[in-house]
C-alpha positions as a printed Julia matrix, in Angstrom:
277×3 Matrix{Float64}:
 96.51  -131.21  -12.9
 92.74  -132.16  -12.73
 90.01  -130.14  -13.92
 89.04  -129.46  -10.07
 92.74  -128.65   -9.08
 92.63  -126.15  -12.42
 89.52  -124.46  -11.03
 90.78  -123.81   -7.48
 93.93  -122.45   -8.89
 91.77  -119.98  -10.93
 89.59  -118.86   -8.12
 92.85  -118.22   -5.81
 94.04  -116.25   -8.52
 90.77  -114.24   -8.79
 90.8   -113.69   -5.26
 94.8   -112.45   -5.28
 93.91  -110.01   -7.87
 91.22  -108.9    -6.29
 92.97  -108.5    -3.2
 96.2   -106.7    -4.98
 93.5   -104.32   -6.65
 91.8   -103.4    -3.28
 95.02  -102.67   -1.61
 96.13  -100.55   -4.6
 93.24   -98.62   -4.93
 93.04   -97.94   -0.84
 96.74   -97.08   -0.9
 96.0    -94.69   -4.17
 93.03   -93.48   -1.77
 94.73   -92.49    0.98
 97.62   -91.01   -0.98
 95.04   -88.9    -2.88
 93.38   -88.03    0.72
 96.79   -86.99    2.13
 97.74   -84.65   -0.81
 93.86   -83.38   -0.37
 94.81   -82.38    3.3
 97.75   -81.16    2.7
 96.17   -78.93   -0.26
 93.77   -77.48    2.28
 96.57   -76.77    4.95
 98.77   -75.12    2.72
 95.43   -73.09    1.32
 94.47   -71.85    4.6
 97.86   -71.01    5.7
 98.56   -68.78    2.61
 94.83   -67.48    3.15
 94.29   -66.93    6.86
 90.73   -64.76    5.73
 89.64   -68.07    4.45
 90.59   -69.5     7.76
 88.9    -67.15    9.91
 85.89   -67.54    7.49
 85.77   -71.01    7.73
 86.23   -71.03   11.79
 83.36   -68.41   11.94
 81.12   -70.79    9.6
 81.94   -73.74   12.32
 81.63   -71.8    15.14
 78.07   -70.24   13.93
 77.06   -73.97   13.15
 78.03   -75.12   16.47
 76.15   -72.09   18.05
 72.92   -73.24   16.39
 73.12   -76.79   17.15
 73.39   -75.64   20.88
 70.78   -73.27   20.88
 68.75   -76.05   19.0
 69.47   -78.61   22.02
 69.33   -75.95   25.16
 66.62   -73.87   23.41
 68.17   -70.62   24.57
 70.44   -68.39   23.09
 74.13   -68.36   23.34
 76.09   -65.24   22.86
 80.01   -65.63   23.88
 80.78   -62.26   22.76
 78.26   -60.55   25.23
 80.65   -60.05   27.49
 82.09   -57.26   25.12
 79.02   -55.05   25.96
 79.66   -55.09   29.58
 80.88   -52.16   31.37
 83.13   -53.72   33.67
 86.58   -54.99   34.91
 88.21   -56.19   37.77
 89.19   -53.75   40.39
 92.19   -55.69   41.52
 93.69   -54.99   38.05
 93.46   -51.29   38.91
 96.58   -49.37   40.04
 96.2    -49.16   43.77
 95.27   -45.7    44.01
 92.35   -46.36   41.84
 91.39   -49.55   43.17
 90.85   -47.79   46.62
 88.81   -44.95   44.74
 86.62   -48.03   42.71
 85.88   -49.81   46.25
 85.13   -46.97   48.42
 82.68   -45.55   45.66
 80.96   -49.27   45.65
 80.23   -48.89   49.23
 78.96   -45.85   49.43
 76.93   -45.83   46.63
 75.75   -49.41   46.72
 77.04   -50.11   43.21
 79.06   -53.2    41.95
 82.67   -52.74   41.85
 83.33   -54.28   38.84
 81.5    -51.24   36.59
 83.0    -48.88   38.96
 86.24   -50.12   38.43
 85.77   -49.38   34.51
 84.12   -45.85   35.32
 87.09   -45.2    37.46
 89.74   -46.55   35.02
 88.11   -44.63   32.32
 87.75   -41.32   34.41
 91.65   -41.17   35.25
 92.5    -41.74   31.59
 89.9    -38.99   30.42
 91.48   -36.63   33.41
 95.19   -37.53   32.28
 94.2    -36.42   28.6
 92.06   -33.24   29.42
 94.05   -32.14   32.37
 91.26   -32.62   35.09
 91.38   -34.22   38.18
 89.92   -37.54   37.99
 88.4    -37.41   41.19
 86.39   -34.25   40.32
 85.25   -36.15   37.13
 84.08   -39.17   39.53
 82.81   -36.55   42.2
 80.37   -35.04   39.43
 79.2    -38.47   38.47
 78.22   -39.31   42.28
 76.22   -36.16   42.74
 74.88   -35.95   39.17
 73.17   -39.55   39.27
 74.47   -41.82   41.85
 76.04   -43.8    39.1
 73.12   -44.62   37.65
 73.65   -44.72   33.88
 70.21   -44.5    33.26
 69.1    -41.66   35.19
 66.82   -38.52   33.84
 66.01   -35.42   34.97
 62.7    -33.79   34.21
 64.28   -31.43   31.69
 66.28   -34.16   29.99
 69.74   -34.51   31.41
 70.58   -37.9    30.9
 73.28   -40.51   31.87
 75.94   -40.94   34.36
 77.11   -37.04   33.99
 73.38   -35.92   33.15
 74.67   -34.04   29.98
 71.49   -32.24   28.16
 71.46   -34.63   25.58
 69.32   -32.57   23.07
 71.93   -29.73   23.74
 74.52   -31.96   22.7
 73.61   -34.01   20.02
 76.65   -33.07   17.76
 78.87   -34.31   20.4
 77.38   -38.05   20.35
 77.76   -38.39   16.55
 81.47   -39.73   17.24
 79.68   -42.52   19.14
 76.68   -43.58   16.87
 74.09   -40.9    18.05
 72.22   -39.71   20.66
 71.38   -43.0    22.0
 74.98   -43.25   23.29
 73.97   -40.83   26.32
 73.08   -44.37   28.33
 76.1    -45.95   27.22
 78.43   -45.28   30.5
 81.47   -44.36   29.13
 79.88   -42.36   26.02
 78.14   -40.39   28.42
 81.46   -39.86   30.7
 83.27   -38.78   27.78
 81.08   -36.49   26.51
 80.25   -35.14   30.11
 83.74   -34.25   30.64
 84.28   -32.3    27.15
 81.14   -30.17   28.38
 82.84   -29.93   31.39
 85.75   -29.01   30.27
 84.47   -25.98   27.96
 82.37   -25.13   31.22
 85.46   -24.64   33.03
 87.12   -22.89   30.37
 84.35   -20.27   29.61
 84.02   -19.93   33.37
 87.73   -19.01   33.99
 87.29   -21.32   37.14
 86.52   -24.47   38.64
 83.58   -23.64   40.89
 82.21   -21.28   37.96
 82.52   -23.86   35.67
 80.39   -26.05   37.98
 77.81   -23.36   37.65
 77.82   -23.68   34.28
 77.59   -27.19   34.12
 74.5    -27.37   36.2
 72.73   -24.33   34.68
 72.78   -22.01   36.95
 75.83   -19.44   35.88
 73.19   -16.46   35.54
 71.77   -17.67   38.93
 72.77   -15.83   42.47
 72.33   -19.45   43.8
 73.13   -22.63   42.38
 71.65   -24.74   44.9
 74.62   -25.74   46.57
 75.65   -27.98   43.61
 79.34   -26.63   43.66
 79.83   -27.0    46.93
 78.62   -30.42   47.08
 80.86   -31.84   44.08
 83.84   -30.23   45.68
 82.88   -31.61   49.19
 83.01   -35.22   47.49
 86.26   -34.22   45.26
 87.58   -33.58   48.54
 86.73   -36.76   50.27
 87.84   -38.98   46.83
 91.35   -37.49   47.0
 91.69   -38.19   50.5
 90.6    -41.88   49.67
 93.36   -41.81   46.85
 95.73   -41.05   49.23
 95.2    -43.78   51.05
 93.24   -41.98   53.93
 90.38   -43.65   56.14
 87.48   -41.82   54.79
 84.04   -42.5    56.59
 81.19   -43.64   54.41
 78.53   -41.03   54.54
 74.97   -41.2    53.22
 74.98   -40.33   49.29
 73.85   -37.22   48.22
 70.98   -37.02   46.32
 71.73   -36.99   42.95
 71.11   -33.36   40.92
 69.22   -33.99   37.9
 66.48   -31.44   37.89
 68.4    -27.91   37.56
 69.51   -27.77   33.99
 66.91   -26.09   31.28
 66.79   -24.94   27.88
 69.34   -23.12   26.98
 69.21   -19.0    26.82
 71.39   -16.41   25.82
 74.25   -15.43   28.07
 72.76   -11.91   28.83
 68.85   -13.25   28.92
 67.64   -12.64   32.56
 67.04   -16.31   34.46
 64.9    -16.57   37.27
 63.54   -19.05   39.15
 63.06   -22.2    37.16
 64.55   -20.29   33.77
 68.47   -21.5    34.52
 70.84   -21.62   31.82
 71.55   -24.86   30.6
 75.23   -26.32   29.92
 76.77   -25.01   26.76
 74.8    -25.27   23.83
 76.1    -26.4    20.54
 76.03   -22.77   18.67
 78.47   -21.45   21.42
 81.06   -24.17   21.35
């Protein structure tokens, strides 16, 4: 073989060796990569907490990128703060009540559906007619969760927050008075105590509105009971005409006085005060 032929053969051998080495390295790299992926997968399966943390980190990164690109916040979990549900998902009786109240009080049916569902659950647990609970909300606040009276009654059920701060501790504090569901639950607790103290529904309503020591409750009990009756008919499937919403009674509860204290004019008894509970 000539010198040039030997040189060509040598070059070919070098190129062949380099190609074989590259293929071996690539093969080994893919094998290592596969092993790494398998190891990570097994680790995530064995440690779901790591998988969840990884998902949260990735989600946060993606959201941050989206905020940077769109220049506005992204809160996919904001829906969890909404007090709303689809009325069509409720039992037929509850759906009828929700739609009727929505039309009468001009409130969206979705939040009303959530309140109706909660009222039915609370009524069952506390042995109270849920339509009575809804009637009180209607008369007290017309379903305005941010309503406040001149004397401090707040929220859907117009609970005297300063009197019943202890009842809000389980909900994170007195600001929960403006959370519709929390206010509803506290209001039902107060209502139940008022009825037990008075020994009758009508008497309990007088305690609730702060007129237990007065000769006249301003027609409050009659308004609540009338709305209660209408709602019972709606729940039973009857066609009840819509009337003008009753004006919310939000200014009849004053600071508590002793049970034997005289009360005239604006000196009305408040709802059951904490020391007496």
